[in-house]
Short mmCIF file of C-alpha atoms and ligand atoms in Angstrom, two decimals:
data_model
loop_
_atom_site.label_atom_id
_atom_site.label_comp_id
_atom_site.label_asym_id
_atom_site.label_seq_id
_atom_site.Cartn_x
_atom_site.Cartn_y
_atom_site.Cartn_z
CA UNK A 1126 25.25 -25.08 229.89
CA UNK A 1127 25.45 -22.54 232.68
CA UNK A 1128 25.18 -18.90 231.53
CA UNK A 1129 22.80 -19.85 228.69
CA UNK A 1130 19.07 -19.40 228.82
CA UNK A 1131 16.81 -21.73 226.79
CA UNK A 1132 14.37 -19.68 224.75
CA UNK A 1133 12.15 -22.06 222.76
CA UNK A 1134 14.22 -23.21 219.80
CA UNK A 1135 16.97 -20.62 220.52
CA UNK A 1136 19.47 -19.90 223.25
CA UNK A 1137 20.44 -16.53 224.85
CA UNK A 1138 24.15 -16.49 225.75
CA UNK A 1139 24.63 -14.60 229.00
CA UNK A 1140 28.21 -15.40 229.61
CA UNK A 1141 28.71 -11.76 228.93
CA UNK A 1142 26.06 -9.18 229.88
CA UNK A 1143 23.72 -8.33 227.04
CA UNK A 1144 21.27 -5.53 226.08
CA UNK A 1145 17.60 -5.99 225.65
CA UNK A 1146 16.24 -3.34 223.29
CA UNK A 1147 12.90 -1.70 224.17
CA UNK A 1148 10.29 -1.63 221.43
CA UNK A 1149 7.03 0.12 222.59
CA UNK A 1150 4.38 -0.68 220.00
CA UNK A 1151 1.98 1.93 221.25
CA UNK A 1152 0.36 4.73 219.14
CA UNK A 1153 2.30 7.34 220.97
CA UNK A 1154 5.59 5.63 220.01
CA UNK A 1155 4.84 4.47 216.39
CA UNK A 1156 1.74 6.21 215.20
CA UNK A 1157 0.45 5.73 211.68
CA UNK A 1158 -0.85 9.30 211.99
CA UNK A 1159 -3.94 8.21 213.85
CA UNK A 1160 -4.82 5.72 216.53
CA UNK A 1161 -2.98 2.74 215.14
CA UNK A 1162 0.57 1.43 215.30
CA UNK A 1163 2.75 1.71 212.21
CA UNK A 1164 4.12 -1.80 211.93
CA UNK A 1165 6.75 -0.98 209.35
CA UNK A 1166 8.09 1.84 211.52
CA UNK A 1167 8.25 -0.40 214.59
CA UNK A 1168 9.98 -3.19 212.61
CA UNK A 1169 12.56 -0.64 211.27
CA UNK A 1170 13.33 0.47 214.81
CA UNK A 1171 13.68 -3.06 216.01
CA UNK A 1172 16.05 -4.07 213.28
CA UNK A 1173 18.20 -0.97 213.94
CA UNK A 1174 18.42 -2.02 217.60
CA UNK A 1175 19.48 -5.42 216.44
CA UNK A 1176 22.29 -3.98 214.21
CA UNK A 1177 23.28 -1.83 217.21
CA UNK A 1178 23.97 -4.99 219.22
CA UNK A 1179 20.80 -5.83 221.07
CA UNK A 1180 20.70 -9.54 221.91
CA UNK A 1181 16.90 -9.54 222.25
CA UNK A 1182 14.07 -7.09 221.40
CA UNK A 1183 11.31 -6.60 224.01
CA UNK A 1184 7.97 -5.89 222.24
CA UNK A 1185 5.34 -4.20 224.48
CA UNK A 1186 1.85 -3.00 223.60
CA UNK A 1187 0.84 -1.74 227.00
CA UNK A 1188 2.69 0.97 228.89
CA UNK A 1189 3.50 -0.02 232.53
CA UNK A 1190 4.95 3.41 233.47
CA UNK A 1191 3.62 4.80 236.72
CA UNK A 1192 0.09 6.12 236.33
CA UNK A 1193 -0.67 4.24 233.09
CA UNK A 1194 -3.90 2.38 232.54
CA UNK A 1195 -4.34 -1.14 231.14
CA UNK A 1196 -5.04 -1.66 227.46
CA UNK A 1197 -7.87 -3.98 226.43
CA UNK A 1198 -6.71 -7.45 225.39
CA UNK A 1199 -7.88 -7.18 221.76
CA UNK A 1200 -6.03 -3.86 221.33
CA UNK A 1201 -2.87 -5.25 222.87
CA UNK A 1202 -3.08 -8.31 220.54
CA UNK A 1203 -3.51 -6.03 217.46
CA UNK A 1204 -0.45 -4.01 218.44
CA UNK A 1205 1.88 -6.85 219.41
CA UNK A 1206 1.22 -9.96 217.37
CA UNK A 1207 2.04 -8.71 213.78
CA UNK A 1208 5.32 -7.20 214.96
CA UNK A 1209 6.38 -10.35 216.87
CA UNK A 1210 5.48 -12.54 213.92
CA UNK A 1211 7.59 -10.47 211.47
CA UNK A 1212 10.57 -10.14 213.76
CA UNK A 1213 10.57 -13.87 214.45
CA UNK A 1214 10.45 -14.48 210.65
CA UNK A 1215 13.49 -12.29 210.27
CA UNK A 1216 15.51 -14.28 212.84
CA UNK A 1217 15.33 -11.74 215.64
CA UNK A 1218 15.24 -13.01 219.24
CA UNK A 1219 11.92 -11.67 220.51
CA UNK A 1220 10.63 -10.98 224.00
CA UNK A 1221 7.06 -9.89 224.64
CA UNK A 1222 6.34 -7.62 227.50
CA UNK A 1223 2.81 -8.64 228.62
CA UNK A 1224 0.86 -9.88 231.59
CA UNK A 1225 -2.40 -11.13 229.95
CA UNK A 1226 -2.70 -14.93 229.45
CA UNK A 1227 -4.44 -14.37 225.99
CA UNK A 1228 -1.47 -12.23 224.80
CA UNK A 1229 1.06 -14.74 226.22
CA UNK A 1230 -0.65 -17.54 224.27
CA UNK A 1231 -0.81 -15.52 221.09
CA UNK A 1232 2.87 -14.41 221.48
CA UNK A 1233 4.02 -17.98 221.89
CA UNK A 1234 2.01 -18.97 218.80
CA UNK A 1235 3.74 -16.06 216.88
CA UNK A 1236 7.09 -17.53 217.88
CA UNK A 1237 8.15 -15.36 220.80
CA UNK A 1238 11.26 -16.55 222.60
CA UNK A 1239 10.70 -14.85 225.98
CA UNK A 1240 7.66 -13.76 227.99
CA UNK A 1241 8.58 -10.71 230.03
CA UNK A 1242 5.84 -10.16 232.68
CA UNK A 1243 5.97 -7.17 235.05
CA UNK A 1244 3.25 -8.98 237.13
CA UNK A 1245 5.47 -12.03 237.42
CA UNK A 1246 2.89 -14.39 235.86
CA UNK A 1247 0.42 -13.69 238.70
CA UNK A 1248 -2.75 -12.88 236.61
CA UNK A 1249 -5.10 -15.79 236.56
CA UNK A 1250 -4.01 -18.21 233.76
CA UNK A 1251 -0.75 -16.40 232.99
CA UNK A 1252 1.53 -19.06 234.55
CA UNK A 1253 -0.28 -21.87 232.69
CA UNK A 1254 -0.18 -19.91 229.36
CA UNK A 1255 3.52 -19.40 229.75
CA UNK A 1256 4.10 -23.03 230.62
CA UNK A 1257 2.24 -24.22 227.48
CA UNK A 1258 5.23 -23.28 225.33
CA UNK A 1259 9.03 -23.62 225.55
CA UNK A 1260 9.84 -19.96 225.66
CA UNK A 1261 11.84 -18.44 228.54
CA UNK A 1262 10.09 -16.27 231.15
CA UNK A 1263 11.09 -13.18 233.08
CA UNK A 1264 9.28 -12.79 236.41
CA UNK A 1265 9.45 -9.30 237.82
CA UNK A 1266 8.63 -7.83 241.22
CA UNK A 1267 6.01 -5.03 241.39
CA UNK A 1268 4.24 -3.72 244.49
CA UNK A 1269 0.73 -2.76 243.46
CA UNK A 1270 -0.26 -1.94 239.90
CA UNK A 1271 1.05 0.69 237.43
CA UNK A 1272 -1.89 3.05 237.97
CA UNK A 1273 -1.22 3.59 241.64
CA UNK A 1274 2.08 1.83 242.49
CA UNK A 1275 4.02 5.01 243.19
CA UNK A 1276 1.50 6.49 245.80
CA UNK A 1277 2.95 4.91 248.91
CA UNK A 1278 5.39 2.08 248.38
CA UNK A 1279 6.40 0.41 251.61
CA UNK A 1280 8.65 -2.51 252.66
CA UNK A 1281 10.19 -4.12 255.69
CA UNK A 1282 13.60 -4.62 253.92
CA UNK A 1283 13.07 -4.05 250.21
CA UNK A 1284 15.83 -6.42 249.11
CA UNK A 1285 14.67 -9.23 251.37
CA UNK A 1286 10.93 -8.67 250.40
CA UNK A 1287 11.83 -8.75 246.68
CA UNK A 1288 13.93 -11.88 247.14
CA UNK A 1289 11.09 -13.70 248.99
CA UNK A 1290 8.64 -12.72 246.22
CA UNK A 1291 10.95 -13.83 243.43
CA UNK A 1292 11.68 -17.13 245.13
CA UNK A 1293 7.86 -17.70 245.28
CA UNK A 1294 7.50 -16.94 241.60
CA UNK A 1295 10.47 -19.17 240.68
CA UNK A 1296 8.91 -21.97 242.66
CA UNK A 1297 5.57 -21.38 240.93
CA UNK A 1298 7.31 -21.63 237.50
CA UNK A 1299 8.96 -24.84 238.44
CA UNK A 1300 5.66 -26.34 239.67
CA UNK A 1301 3.98 -25.84 236.28
CA UNK A 1302 6.95 -27.30 234.42
CA UNK A 1303 8.91 -24.15 233.39
CA UNK A 1304 12.44 -25.41 233.99
CA UNK A 1305 15.03 -23.45 235.87
CA UNK A 1306 17.07 -22.78 232.75
CA UNK A 1307 14.15 -20.96 231.23
CA UNK A 1308 13.55 -18.46 234.09
CA UNK A 1309 14.94 -14.95 234.54
CA UNK A 1310 14.25 -12.69 237.58
CA UNK A 1311 13.93 -8.89 237.78
CA UNK A 1312 13.60 -6.76 240.93
CA UNK A 1313 11.45 -4.24 239.00
CA UNK A 1314 13.14 -0.87 239.46
CA UNK A 1315 10.49 1.94 239.69
CA UNK A 1316 7.58 -0.49 240.17
CA UNK A 1317 6.17 0.51 243.52
CA UNK A 1318 9.53 1.80 244.81
CA UNK A 1319 10.78 5.11 246.04
CA UNK A 1320 14.18 6.50 245.10
CA UNK A 1321 15.55 5.02 248.38
CA UNK A 1322 14.05 1.60 247.61
CA UNK A 1323 15.68 1.63 244.14
CA UNK A 1324 18.99 2.56 245.66
CA UNK A 1325 18.76 -0.34 248.22
CA UNK A 1326 17.82 -2.73 245.45
CA UNK A 1327 20.78 -1.62 243.27
CA UNK A 1328 23.06 -2.18 246.30
CA UNK A 1329 21.34 -5.47 246.96
CA UNK A 1330 21.72 -6.92 243.42
CA UNK A 1331 24.50 -9.31 244.49
CA UNK A 1332 22.06 -10.92 247.03
CA UNK A 1333 19.49 -11.34 244.24
CA UNK A 1334 22.08 -12.63 241.79
CA UNK A 1335 23.00 -15.41 244.26
CA UNK A 1336 19.47 -16.77 243.96
CA UNK A 1337 20.61 -18.49 240.75
CA UNK A 1338 18.47 -17.38 237.76
CA UNK A 1339 20.01 -14.63 235.59
CA UNK A 1340 19.08 -11.11 236.62
CA UNK A 1341 17.45 -8.76 234.21
CA UNK A 1342 17.07 -5.04 235.09
CA UNK A 1343 15.28 -2.09 233.59
CA UNK A 1344 16.63 1.25 234.64
CA UNK A 1345 16.67 3.22 231.32
CA UNK A 1346 15.24 6.72 231.52
CA UNK A 1347 13.23 5.97 234.68
CA UNK A 1348 12.08 8.77 236.99
CA UNK A 1349 14.56 7.70 239.73
CA UNK A 1350 17.01 9.52 237.44
CA UNK A 1351 14.96 12.66 237.75
CA UNK A 1352 15.44 12.41 241.54
CA UNK A 1353 19.22 11.85 241.01
CA UNK A 1354 19.92 14.33 238.24
CA UNK A 1355 16.87 16.59 237.91
CA UNK A 1356 16.73 15.72 234.16
CA UNK A 1357 13.63 15.26 232.05
CA UNK A 1358 13.13 11.86 230.39
CA UNK A 1359 14.83 12.90 227.04
CA UNK A 1360 18.06 13.90 228.97
CA UNK A 1361 18.58 10.78 231.03
CA UNK A 1362 20.98 8.84 228.81
CA UNK A 1363 24.15 9.48 230.78
CA UNK A 1364 22.38 8.67 234.08
CA UNK A 1365 20.92 5.49 232.47
CA UNK A 1366 24.36 4.33 231.37
CA UNK A 1367 25.78 4.89 234.83
CA UNK A 1368 23.01 2.78 236.34
CA UNK A 1369 23.53 0.04 233.65
CA UNK A 1370 27.21 -0.30 234.65
CA UNK A 1371 26.37 -0.30 238.41
CA UNK A 1372 23.80 -3.05 237.70
CA UNK A 1373 26.28 -5.20 235.79
CA UNK A 1374 28.79 -4.62 238.53
CA UNK A 1375 26.15 -5.96 240.91
CA UNK A 1376 25.59 -9.08 238.81
CA UNK A 1377 22.89 -8.16 236.31
CA UNK A 1378 23.15 -10.09 233.05
CA UNK A 1379 20.49 -8.47 230.87
CA UNK A 1380 20.07 -4.71 230.66
CA UNK A 1381 16.73 -3.53 229.29
CA UNK A 1382 17.45 -0.26 227.53
CA UNK A 1383 16.13 2.22 224.99
CA UNK A 1384 19.51 3.58 223.94
CA UNK A 1385 20.99 0.26 222.58
CA UNK A 1386 24.16 1.39 220.81
CA UNK A 1387 25.31 3.50 223.72
CA UNK A 1388 24.50 0.77 226.28
CA UNK A 1389 26.32 -1.86 224.17
CA UNK A 1390 29.32 0.38 224.01
CA UNK A 1391 29.59 0.89 227.78
CA UNK A 1392 29.22 -2.86 228.33
CA UNK A 1393 31.96 -3.50 225.75
CA UNK A 1394 34.34 -1.14 227.50
CA UNK A 1395 33.47 -2.58 230.87
CA UNK A 1396 34.15 -6.11 229.64
CA UNK A 1397 37.41 -5.01 227.94
CA UNK A 1398 38.82 -3.64 231.19
CA UNK A 1399 38.02 -6.88 232.93
CA UNK A 1400 35.43 -5.67 235.30
CA UNK A 1401 32.69 -7.89 236.91
CA UNK A 1402 30.41 -9.53 234.38
CA UNK A 1403 32.88 -9.68 231.59
C1 LIG B 521 11.50 -3.47 233.77
C2 LIG B 521 10.52 -2.98 232.97
C3 LIG B 521 9.89 -3.88 232.09
N1 LIG B 521 10.22 -1.65 232.90
C4 LIG B 521 11.11 -5.61 232.91
N2 LIG B 521 10.22 -5.21 232.08
C5 LIG B 521 9.30 -1.20 232.08
N3 LIG B 521 11.40 -6.95 232.97
C6 LIG B 521 8.57 -2.10 231.27
C7 LIG B 521 9.62 5.43 235.93
O1 LIG B 521 9.90 5.37 237.13
O2 LIG B 521 12.23 -2.71 234.59
N4 LIG B 521 11.83 -4.77 233.83
N5 LIG B 521 8.91 -3.41 231.27
C8 LIG B 521 8.90 0.27 232.10
N6 LIG B 521 8.30 0.63 233.28
C9 LIG B 521 8.60 1.82 233.96
C10 LIG B 521 8.55 1.92 235.30
C11 LIG B 521 8.92 2.96 233.19
C12 LIG B 521 8.93 3.05 236.01
C13 LIG B 521 9.25 4.10 233.85
C14 LIG B 521 9.26 4.16 235.29
O3 LIG B 521 9.83 6.49 235.23
#
């Protein structure tokens, strides 16, 4: 059925735009008081996002914000797998934000429904790991790597360049047997992009939406909003909501967001007044 993504034994209905809730399972988000992640606190936050209307919860154990360093694979596994297993057990639709083949494999074994990879399944073995299960995948565009990607991003035409990249990743998915109805695409706002590149991508979303796979976007609280509003990260909700609506208007179907209840409300109002995406 068009407008529905196959996610292992479940389906994600995208006939109306939905919200993906962000669950960062890192010690700075859910600390047990020391160096470890408090699994109960993370589960509690995830279940609250589900009650707030998130269609899917994106569990990530490694920050990919500009300037961040990779996390060792055993540490990422320790953070992510227990939370994924428990959320799946409770019937939550679960996405795992990872790039490492070992974590992809473990996430699939733990029952994850979507693999969300900011590297677009480019690390050696990642594509094959994702293809070994029946979960959906989200392939995202990034120029460079989180540590250094904001130093000097450069493109010919950013929308065309991102489209070419995403077409290549879609092709790679199809070649290893990940069917078209299990693939999502994401232009990767803030990943090796200046404010001007982000603006061009937002304006170019209809072009990317015409590629076929549903479009996922993450704009929530990103530093582009500092350029637009001058606000620190804890004061970017209004700006994030404005960008979410603009993205849905441009054809995005999944909005990755920290502030789930507010984002769900703006999408509901948008749908009720019969605007694009409803
Ligand atoms: C995203 C995304 C993601 N973003 C997908 N997954 C992050 N599919 C993590 C900043 O400029 O957009 N799509 N997983 C978070 N990454 C960033 C990037 C956070 C940039 C902050 C910034 O502040």
